PDB file of C-alpha atoms in Angstrom:
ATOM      1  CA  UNK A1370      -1.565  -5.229   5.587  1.00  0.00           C
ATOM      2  CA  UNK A1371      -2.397  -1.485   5.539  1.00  0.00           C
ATOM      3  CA  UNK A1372      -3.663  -0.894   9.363  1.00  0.00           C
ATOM      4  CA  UNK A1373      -4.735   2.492   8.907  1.00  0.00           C
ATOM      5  CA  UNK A1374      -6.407   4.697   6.038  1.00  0.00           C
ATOM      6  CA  UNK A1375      -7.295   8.243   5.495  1.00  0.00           C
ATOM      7  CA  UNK A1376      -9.730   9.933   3.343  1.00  0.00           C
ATOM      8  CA  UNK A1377      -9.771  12.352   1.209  1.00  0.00           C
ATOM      9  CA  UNK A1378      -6.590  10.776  -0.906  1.00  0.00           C
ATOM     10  CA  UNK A1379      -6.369  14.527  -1.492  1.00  0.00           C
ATOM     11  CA  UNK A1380      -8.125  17.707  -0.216  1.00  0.00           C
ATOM     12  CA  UNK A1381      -7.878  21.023  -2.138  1.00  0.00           C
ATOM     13  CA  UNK A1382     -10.078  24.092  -0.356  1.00  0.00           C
ATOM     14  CA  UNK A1383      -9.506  27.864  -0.267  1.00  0.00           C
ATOM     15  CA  UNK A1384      -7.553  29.869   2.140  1.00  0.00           C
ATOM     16  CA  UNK A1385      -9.599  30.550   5.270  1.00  0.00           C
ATOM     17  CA  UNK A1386     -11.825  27.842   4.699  1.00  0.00           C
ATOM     18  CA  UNK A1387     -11.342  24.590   6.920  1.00  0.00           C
ATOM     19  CA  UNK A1388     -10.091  21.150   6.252  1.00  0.00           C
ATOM     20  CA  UNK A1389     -11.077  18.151   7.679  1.00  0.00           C
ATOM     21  CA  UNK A1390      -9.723  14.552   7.302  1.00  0.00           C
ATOM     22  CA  UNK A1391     -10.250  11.218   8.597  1.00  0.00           C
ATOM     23  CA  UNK A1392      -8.661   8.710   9.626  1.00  0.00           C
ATOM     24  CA  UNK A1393      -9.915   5.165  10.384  1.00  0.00           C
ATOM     25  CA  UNK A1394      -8.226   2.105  11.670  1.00  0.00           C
ATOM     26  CA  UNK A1395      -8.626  -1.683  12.251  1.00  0.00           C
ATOM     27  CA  UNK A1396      -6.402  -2.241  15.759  1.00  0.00           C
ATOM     28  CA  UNK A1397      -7.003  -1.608  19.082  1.00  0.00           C
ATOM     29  CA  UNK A1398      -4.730   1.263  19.722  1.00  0.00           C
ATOM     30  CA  UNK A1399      -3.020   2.900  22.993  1.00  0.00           C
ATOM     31  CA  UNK A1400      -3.379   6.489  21.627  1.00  0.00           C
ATOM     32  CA  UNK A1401      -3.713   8.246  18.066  1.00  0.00           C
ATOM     33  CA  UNK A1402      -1.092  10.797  16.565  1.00  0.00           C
ATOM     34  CA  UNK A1403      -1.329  13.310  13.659  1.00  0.00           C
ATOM     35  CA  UNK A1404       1.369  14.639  12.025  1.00  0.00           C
ATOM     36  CA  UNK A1405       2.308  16.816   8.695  1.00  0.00           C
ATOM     37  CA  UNK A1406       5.036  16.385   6.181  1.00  0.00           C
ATOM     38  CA  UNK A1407       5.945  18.825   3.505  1.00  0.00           C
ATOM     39  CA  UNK A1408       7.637  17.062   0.528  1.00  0.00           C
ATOM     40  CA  UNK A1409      10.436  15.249   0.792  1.00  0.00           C
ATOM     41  CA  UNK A1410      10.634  16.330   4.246  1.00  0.00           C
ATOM     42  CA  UNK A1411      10.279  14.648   8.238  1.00  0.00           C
ATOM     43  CA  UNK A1412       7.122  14.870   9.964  1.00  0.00           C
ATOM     44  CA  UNK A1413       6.134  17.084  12.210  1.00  0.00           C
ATOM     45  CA  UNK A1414       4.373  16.306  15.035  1.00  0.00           C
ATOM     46  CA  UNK A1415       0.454  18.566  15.493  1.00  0.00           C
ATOM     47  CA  UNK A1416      -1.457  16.810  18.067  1.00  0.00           C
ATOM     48  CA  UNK A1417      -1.661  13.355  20.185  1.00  0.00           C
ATOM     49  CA  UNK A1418      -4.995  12.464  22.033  1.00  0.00           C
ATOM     50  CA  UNK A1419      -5.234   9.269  24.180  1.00  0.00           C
ATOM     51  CA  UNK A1420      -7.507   6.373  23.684  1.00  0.00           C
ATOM     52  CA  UNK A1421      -9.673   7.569  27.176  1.00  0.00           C
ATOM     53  CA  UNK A1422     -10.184  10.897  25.367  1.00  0.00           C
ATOM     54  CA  UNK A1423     -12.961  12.134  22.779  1.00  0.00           C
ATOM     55  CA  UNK A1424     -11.462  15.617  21.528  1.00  0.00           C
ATOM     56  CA  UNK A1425      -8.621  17.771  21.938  1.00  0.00           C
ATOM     57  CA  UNK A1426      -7.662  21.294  20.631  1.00  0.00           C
ATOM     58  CA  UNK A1427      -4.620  22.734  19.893  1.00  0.00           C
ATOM     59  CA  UNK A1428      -4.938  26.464  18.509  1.00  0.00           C
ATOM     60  CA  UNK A1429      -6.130  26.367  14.951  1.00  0.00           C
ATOM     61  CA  UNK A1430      -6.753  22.119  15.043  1.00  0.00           C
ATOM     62  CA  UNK A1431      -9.068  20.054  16.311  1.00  0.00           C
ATOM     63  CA  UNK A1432      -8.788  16.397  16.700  1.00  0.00           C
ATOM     64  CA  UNK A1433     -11.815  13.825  17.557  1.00  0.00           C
ATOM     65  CA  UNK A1434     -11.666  10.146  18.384  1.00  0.00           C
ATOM     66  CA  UNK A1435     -14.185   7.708  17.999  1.00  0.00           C
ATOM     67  CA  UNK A1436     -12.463   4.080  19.308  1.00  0.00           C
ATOM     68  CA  UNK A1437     -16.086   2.660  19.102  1.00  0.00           C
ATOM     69  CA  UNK A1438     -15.585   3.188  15.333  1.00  0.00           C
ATOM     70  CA  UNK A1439     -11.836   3.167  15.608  1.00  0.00           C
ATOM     71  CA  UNK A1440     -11.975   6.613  13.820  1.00  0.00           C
ATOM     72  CA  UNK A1441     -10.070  10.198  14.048  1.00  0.00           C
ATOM     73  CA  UNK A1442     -10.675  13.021  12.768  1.00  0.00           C
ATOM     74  CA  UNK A1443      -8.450  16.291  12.150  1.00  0.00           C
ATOM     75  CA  UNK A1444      -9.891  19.753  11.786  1.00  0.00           C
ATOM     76  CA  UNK A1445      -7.984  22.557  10.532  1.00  0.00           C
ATOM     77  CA  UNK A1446      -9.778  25.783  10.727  1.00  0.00           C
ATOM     78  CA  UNK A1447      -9.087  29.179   8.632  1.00  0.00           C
ATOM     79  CA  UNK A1448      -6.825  27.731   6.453  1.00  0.00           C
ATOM     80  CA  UNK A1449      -3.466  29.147   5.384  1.00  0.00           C
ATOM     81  CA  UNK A1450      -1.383  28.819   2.249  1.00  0.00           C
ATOM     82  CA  UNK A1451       1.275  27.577   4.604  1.00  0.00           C
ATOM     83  CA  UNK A1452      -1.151  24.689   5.522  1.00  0.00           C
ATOM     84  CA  UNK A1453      -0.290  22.846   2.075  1.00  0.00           C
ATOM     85  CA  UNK A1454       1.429  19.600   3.373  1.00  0.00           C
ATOM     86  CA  UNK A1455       0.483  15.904   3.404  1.00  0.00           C
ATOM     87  CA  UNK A1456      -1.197  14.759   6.719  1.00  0.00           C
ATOM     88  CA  UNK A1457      -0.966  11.423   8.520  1.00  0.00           C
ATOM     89  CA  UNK A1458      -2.368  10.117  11.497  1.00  0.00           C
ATOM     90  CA  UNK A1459       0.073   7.549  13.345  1.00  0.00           C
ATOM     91  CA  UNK A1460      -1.504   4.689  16.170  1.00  0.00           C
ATOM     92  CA  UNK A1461      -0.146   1.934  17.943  1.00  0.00           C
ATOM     93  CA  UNK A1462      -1.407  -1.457  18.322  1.00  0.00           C
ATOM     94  CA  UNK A1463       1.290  -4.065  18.797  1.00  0.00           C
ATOM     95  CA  UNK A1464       3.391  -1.524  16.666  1.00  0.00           C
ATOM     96  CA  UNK A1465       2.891   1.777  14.833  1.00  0.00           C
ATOM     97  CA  UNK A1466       1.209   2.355  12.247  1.00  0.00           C
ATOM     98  CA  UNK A1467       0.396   4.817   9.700  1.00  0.00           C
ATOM     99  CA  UNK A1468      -2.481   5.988   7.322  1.00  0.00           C
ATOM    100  CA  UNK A1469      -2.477   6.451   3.757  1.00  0.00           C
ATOM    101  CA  UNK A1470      -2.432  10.070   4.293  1.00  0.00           C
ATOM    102  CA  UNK A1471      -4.067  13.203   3.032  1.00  0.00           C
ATOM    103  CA  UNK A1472      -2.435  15.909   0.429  1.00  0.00           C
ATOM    104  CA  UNK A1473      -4.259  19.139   1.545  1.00  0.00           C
ATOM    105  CA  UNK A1474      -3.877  22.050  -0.973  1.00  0.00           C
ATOM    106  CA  UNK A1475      -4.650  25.560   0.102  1.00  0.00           C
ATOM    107  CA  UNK A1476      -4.904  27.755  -2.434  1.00  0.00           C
ATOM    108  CA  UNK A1477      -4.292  31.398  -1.898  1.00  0.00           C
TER     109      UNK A1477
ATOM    110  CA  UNK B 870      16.641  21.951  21.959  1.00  0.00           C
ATOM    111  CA  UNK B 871      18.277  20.427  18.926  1.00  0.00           C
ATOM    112  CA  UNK B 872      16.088  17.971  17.204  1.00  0.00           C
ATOM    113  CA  UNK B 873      16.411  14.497  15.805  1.00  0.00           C
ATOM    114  CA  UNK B 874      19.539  14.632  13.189  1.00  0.00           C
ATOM    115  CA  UNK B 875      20.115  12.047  10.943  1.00  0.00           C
ATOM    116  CA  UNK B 876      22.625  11.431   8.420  1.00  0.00           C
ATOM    117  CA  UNK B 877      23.541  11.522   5.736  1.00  0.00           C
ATOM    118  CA  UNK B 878      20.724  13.265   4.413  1.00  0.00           C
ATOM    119  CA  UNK B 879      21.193  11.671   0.993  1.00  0.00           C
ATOM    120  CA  UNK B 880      23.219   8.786  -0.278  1.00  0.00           C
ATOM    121  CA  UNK B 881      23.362   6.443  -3.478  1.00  0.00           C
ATOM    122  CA  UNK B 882      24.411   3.182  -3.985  1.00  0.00           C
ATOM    123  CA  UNK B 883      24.644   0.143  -5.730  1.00  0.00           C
ATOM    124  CA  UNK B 884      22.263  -3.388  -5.647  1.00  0.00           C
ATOM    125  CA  UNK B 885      23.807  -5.682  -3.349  1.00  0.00           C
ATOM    126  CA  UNK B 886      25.988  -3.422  -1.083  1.00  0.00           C
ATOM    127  CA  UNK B 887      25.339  -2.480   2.486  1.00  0.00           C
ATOM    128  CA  UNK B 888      24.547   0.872   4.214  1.00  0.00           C
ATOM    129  CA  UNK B 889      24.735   2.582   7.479  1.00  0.00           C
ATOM    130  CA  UNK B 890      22.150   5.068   8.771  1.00  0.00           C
ATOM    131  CA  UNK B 891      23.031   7.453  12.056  1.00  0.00           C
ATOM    132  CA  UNK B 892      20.456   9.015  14.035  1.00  0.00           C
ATOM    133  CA  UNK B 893      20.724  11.203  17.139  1.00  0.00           C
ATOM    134  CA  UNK B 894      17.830  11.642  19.022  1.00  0.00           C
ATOM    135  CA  UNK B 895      16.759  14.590  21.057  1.00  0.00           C
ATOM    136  CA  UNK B 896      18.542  15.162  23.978  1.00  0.00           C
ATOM    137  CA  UNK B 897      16.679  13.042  26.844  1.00  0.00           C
ATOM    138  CA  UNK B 898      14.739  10.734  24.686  1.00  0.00           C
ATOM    139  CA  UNK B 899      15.614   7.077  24.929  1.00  0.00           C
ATOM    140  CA  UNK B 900      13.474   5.700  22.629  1.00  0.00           C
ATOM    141  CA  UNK B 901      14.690   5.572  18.944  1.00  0.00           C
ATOM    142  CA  UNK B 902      12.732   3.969  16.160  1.00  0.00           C
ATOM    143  CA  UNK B 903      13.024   3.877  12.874  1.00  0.00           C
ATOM    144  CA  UNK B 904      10.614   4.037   9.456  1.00  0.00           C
ATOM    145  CA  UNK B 905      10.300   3.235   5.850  1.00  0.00           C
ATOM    146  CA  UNK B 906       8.883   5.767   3.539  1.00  0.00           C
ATOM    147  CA  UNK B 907       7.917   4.820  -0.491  1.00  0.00           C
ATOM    148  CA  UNK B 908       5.398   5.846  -2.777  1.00  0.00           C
ATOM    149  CA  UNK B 909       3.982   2.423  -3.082  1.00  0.00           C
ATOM    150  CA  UNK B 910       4.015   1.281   0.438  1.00  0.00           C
ATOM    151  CA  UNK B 911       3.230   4.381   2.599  1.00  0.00           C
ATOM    152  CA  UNK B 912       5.519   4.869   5.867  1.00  0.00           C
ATOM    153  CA  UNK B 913       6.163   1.729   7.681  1.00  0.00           C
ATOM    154  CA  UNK B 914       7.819   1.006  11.084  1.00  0.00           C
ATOM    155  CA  UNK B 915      11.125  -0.808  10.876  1.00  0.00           C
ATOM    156  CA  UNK B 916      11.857  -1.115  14.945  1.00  0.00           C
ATOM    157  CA  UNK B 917      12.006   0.925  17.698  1.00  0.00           C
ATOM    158  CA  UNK B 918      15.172   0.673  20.278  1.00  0.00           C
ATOM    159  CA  UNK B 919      14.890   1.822  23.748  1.00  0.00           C
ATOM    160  CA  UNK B 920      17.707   1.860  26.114  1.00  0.00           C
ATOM    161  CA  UNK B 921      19.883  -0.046  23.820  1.00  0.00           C
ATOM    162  CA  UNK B 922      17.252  -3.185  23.450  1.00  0.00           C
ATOM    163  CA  UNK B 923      15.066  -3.789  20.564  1.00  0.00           C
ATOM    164  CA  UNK B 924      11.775  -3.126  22.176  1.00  0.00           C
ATOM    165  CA  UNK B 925       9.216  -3.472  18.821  1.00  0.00           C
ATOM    166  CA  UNK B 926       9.837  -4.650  15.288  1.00  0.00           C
ATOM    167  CA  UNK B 927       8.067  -3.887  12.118  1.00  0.00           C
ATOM    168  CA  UNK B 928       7.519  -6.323   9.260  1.00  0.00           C
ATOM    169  CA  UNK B 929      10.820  -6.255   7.128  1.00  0.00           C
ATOM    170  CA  UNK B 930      13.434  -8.801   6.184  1.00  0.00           C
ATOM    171  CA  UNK B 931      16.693  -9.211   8.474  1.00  0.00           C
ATOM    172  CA  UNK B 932      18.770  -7.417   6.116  1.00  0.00           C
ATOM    173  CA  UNK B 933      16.908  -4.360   8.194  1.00  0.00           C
ATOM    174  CA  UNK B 934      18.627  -4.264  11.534  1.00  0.00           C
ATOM    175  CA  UNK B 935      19.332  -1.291  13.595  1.00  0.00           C
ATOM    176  CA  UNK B 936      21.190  -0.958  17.055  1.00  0.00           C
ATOM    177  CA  UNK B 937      21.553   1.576  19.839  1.00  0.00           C
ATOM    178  CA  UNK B 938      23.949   3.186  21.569  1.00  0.00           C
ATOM    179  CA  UNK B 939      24.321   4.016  25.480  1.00  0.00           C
ATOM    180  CA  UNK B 940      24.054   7.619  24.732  1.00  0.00           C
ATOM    181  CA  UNK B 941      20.883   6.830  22.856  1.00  0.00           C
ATOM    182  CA  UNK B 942      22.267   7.203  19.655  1.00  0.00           C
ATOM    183  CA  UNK B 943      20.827   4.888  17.036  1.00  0.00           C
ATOM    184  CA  UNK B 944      22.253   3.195  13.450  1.00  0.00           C
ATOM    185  CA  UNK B 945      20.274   1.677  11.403  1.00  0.00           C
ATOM    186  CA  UNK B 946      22.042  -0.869   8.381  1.00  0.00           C
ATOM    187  CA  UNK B 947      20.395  -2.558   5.166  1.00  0.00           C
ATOM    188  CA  UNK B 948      22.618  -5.510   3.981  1.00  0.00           C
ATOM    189  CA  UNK B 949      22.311  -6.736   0.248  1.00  0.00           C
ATOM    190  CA  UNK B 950      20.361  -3.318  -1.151  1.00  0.00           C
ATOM    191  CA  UNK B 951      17.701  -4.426  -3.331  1.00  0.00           C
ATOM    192  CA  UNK B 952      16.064  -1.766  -5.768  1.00  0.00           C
ATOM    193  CA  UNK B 953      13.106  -1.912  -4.224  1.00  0.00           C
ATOM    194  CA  UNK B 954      14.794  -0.287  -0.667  1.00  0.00           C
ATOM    195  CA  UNK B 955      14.926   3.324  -2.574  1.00  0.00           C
ATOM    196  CA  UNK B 956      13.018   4.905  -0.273  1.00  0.00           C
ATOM    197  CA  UNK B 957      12.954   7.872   2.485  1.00  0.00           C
ATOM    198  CA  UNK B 958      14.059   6.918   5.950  1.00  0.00           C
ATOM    199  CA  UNK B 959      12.842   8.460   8.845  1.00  0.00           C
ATOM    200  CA  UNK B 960      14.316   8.408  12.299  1.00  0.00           C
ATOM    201  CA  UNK B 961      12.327   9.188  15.294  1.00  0.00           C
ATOM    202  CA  UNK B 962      12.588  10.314  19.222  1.00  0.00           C
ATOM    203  CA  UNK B 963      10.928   9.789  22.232  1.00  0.00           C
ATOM    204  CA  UNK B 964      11.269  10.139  26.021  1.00  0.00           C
ATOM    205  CA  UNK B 965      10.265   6.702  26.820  1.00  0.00           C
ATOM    206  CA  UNK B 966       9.112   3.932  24.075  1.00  0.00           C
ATOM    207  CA  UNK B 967       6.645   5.595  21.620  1.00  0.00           C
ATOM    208  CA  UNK B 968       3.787   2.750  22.704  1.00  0.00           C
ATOM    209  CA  UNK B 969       3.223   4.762  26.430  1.00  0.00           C
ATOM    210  CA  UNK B 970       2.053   7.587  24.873  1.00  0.00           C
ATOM    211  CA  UNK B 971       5.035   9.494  24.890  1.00  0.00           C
ATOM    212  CA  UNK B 972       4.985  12.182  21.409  1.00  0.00           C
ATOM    213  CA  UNK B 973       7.449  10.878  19.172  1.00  0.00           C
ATOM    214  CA  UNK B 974       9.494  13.612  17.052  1.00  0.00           C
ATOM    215  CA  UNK B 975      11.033  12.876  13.652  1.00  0.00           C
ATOM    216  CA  UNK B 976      13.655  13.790  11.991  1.00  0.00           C
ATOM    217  CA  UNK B 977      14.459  14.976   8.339  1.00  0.00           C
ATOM    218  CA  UNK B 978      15.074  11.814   6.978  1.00  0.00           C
ATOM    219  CA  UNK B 979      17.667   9.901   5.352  1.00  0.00           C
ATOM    220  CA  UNK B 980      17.381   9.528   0.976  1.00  0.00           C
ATOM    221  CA  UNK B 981      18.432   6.116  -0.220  1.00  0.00           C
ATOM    222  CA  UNK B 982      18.438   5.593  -3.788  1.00  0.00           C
ATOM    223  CA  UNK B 983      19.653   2.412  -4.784  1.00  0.00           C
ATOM    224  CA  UNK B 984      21.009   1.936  -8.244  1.00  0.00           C
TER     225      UNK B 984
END
């Protein structure tokens, strides 16, 4: 059964503006990872934050975590062409799981 | 640093035979585990292997097993390929077992396609 989900299915925004997706779950999870895949490719790792923590920032991202709602959110500010990739957010319960991810477009 | 490798990148074959997928992880990491990627199903975890023990499994069928060796070095096989295992496999790397908290890195992925 799909443990995680994101929404928007799929995000398209001009560059410099900022993205945001979200990213809920149903498991009690140790931490919460978000990572981005270009097509066809692996996925690269952006940011982890830890169940005891509420936000983190790393340059132009920002990640929030809500366990009371067993929600995440990632924030990409002043887009860039080079931002165009799917996103996925990746937590562990008694495995990992995955969401559905998000397709963000930036359009130049 | 090198990163995860896995190979081969891509690979075709037919229904019913077997196949072998190699991973090395980043130098230092012990903990290898292993995902599913399709259109239909998302990315799944298979298992994760940490100093040569299956530490976590994923929901899949026993023809999915995997192994690792004492230099960390993981394989993954699929026995009796079924149409429905087409699909983008991703290996993954660790310091310690992914479930600590520990940032897991991927690599590039393995293309199955089976005919």
């Amino acid at each position: 059964s799909q443990q995680g989900e994101e929404d928007p299915q799929a995000l398209s925004i001009q560059e410099g503006e900022n993205a945001t997706m979200n990213c809920s779950y149903k498991t009690s999870i140790n931490n919460l990872q978000w990572y981005r895949q270009n097509s066809g490719r692996g996925l690269v790792h952006l940011i982890l934050i830890r169940s005891n923590e509420r936000e983190k920032h790393s340059g132009r991202l920002r990640v929030t975590l809500d366990t009371s709602k067993k929600s995440s959110s990632l924030l990409i500010t002043a887009s860039r062409a080079a931002d165009t990739a799917s996103y996925f957010c990746c937590f562990t319960g008694n495995q990992f799981y995955f969401g559905t991810g998000t397709s963000l477009t930036v359009i130049p | 640093k090198a990163g995860v490798t896995q190979t081969p990148r891509y690979l075709i074959k037919t229904r019913g035979q077997q196949v072998t997928l190699s991973c090395s992880p980043i130098s230092g990491h012990r903990s290898v585990s292993w995902y599913q990627q399709t259109p239909g199903q998302g990315l799944q975890f298979l298992f994760e292997y940490f100093s040569e023990t299956q530490r976590n499994k994923g929901n899949f069928p026993g023809r999915f097993s995997g192994r690792q060796f004492s230099n960390s070095r993981s394989e993954m096989n699929v026995s009796t390929l079924e149409l429905g295992d087409s699909a983008l496999y991703l290996c993954a790397s660790s310091l310690s077992t992914g479930f600590s908290g520990n940032t897991i890195y991927f690599g590039e992925g393995s293309w199955l396609t089976v005919v």
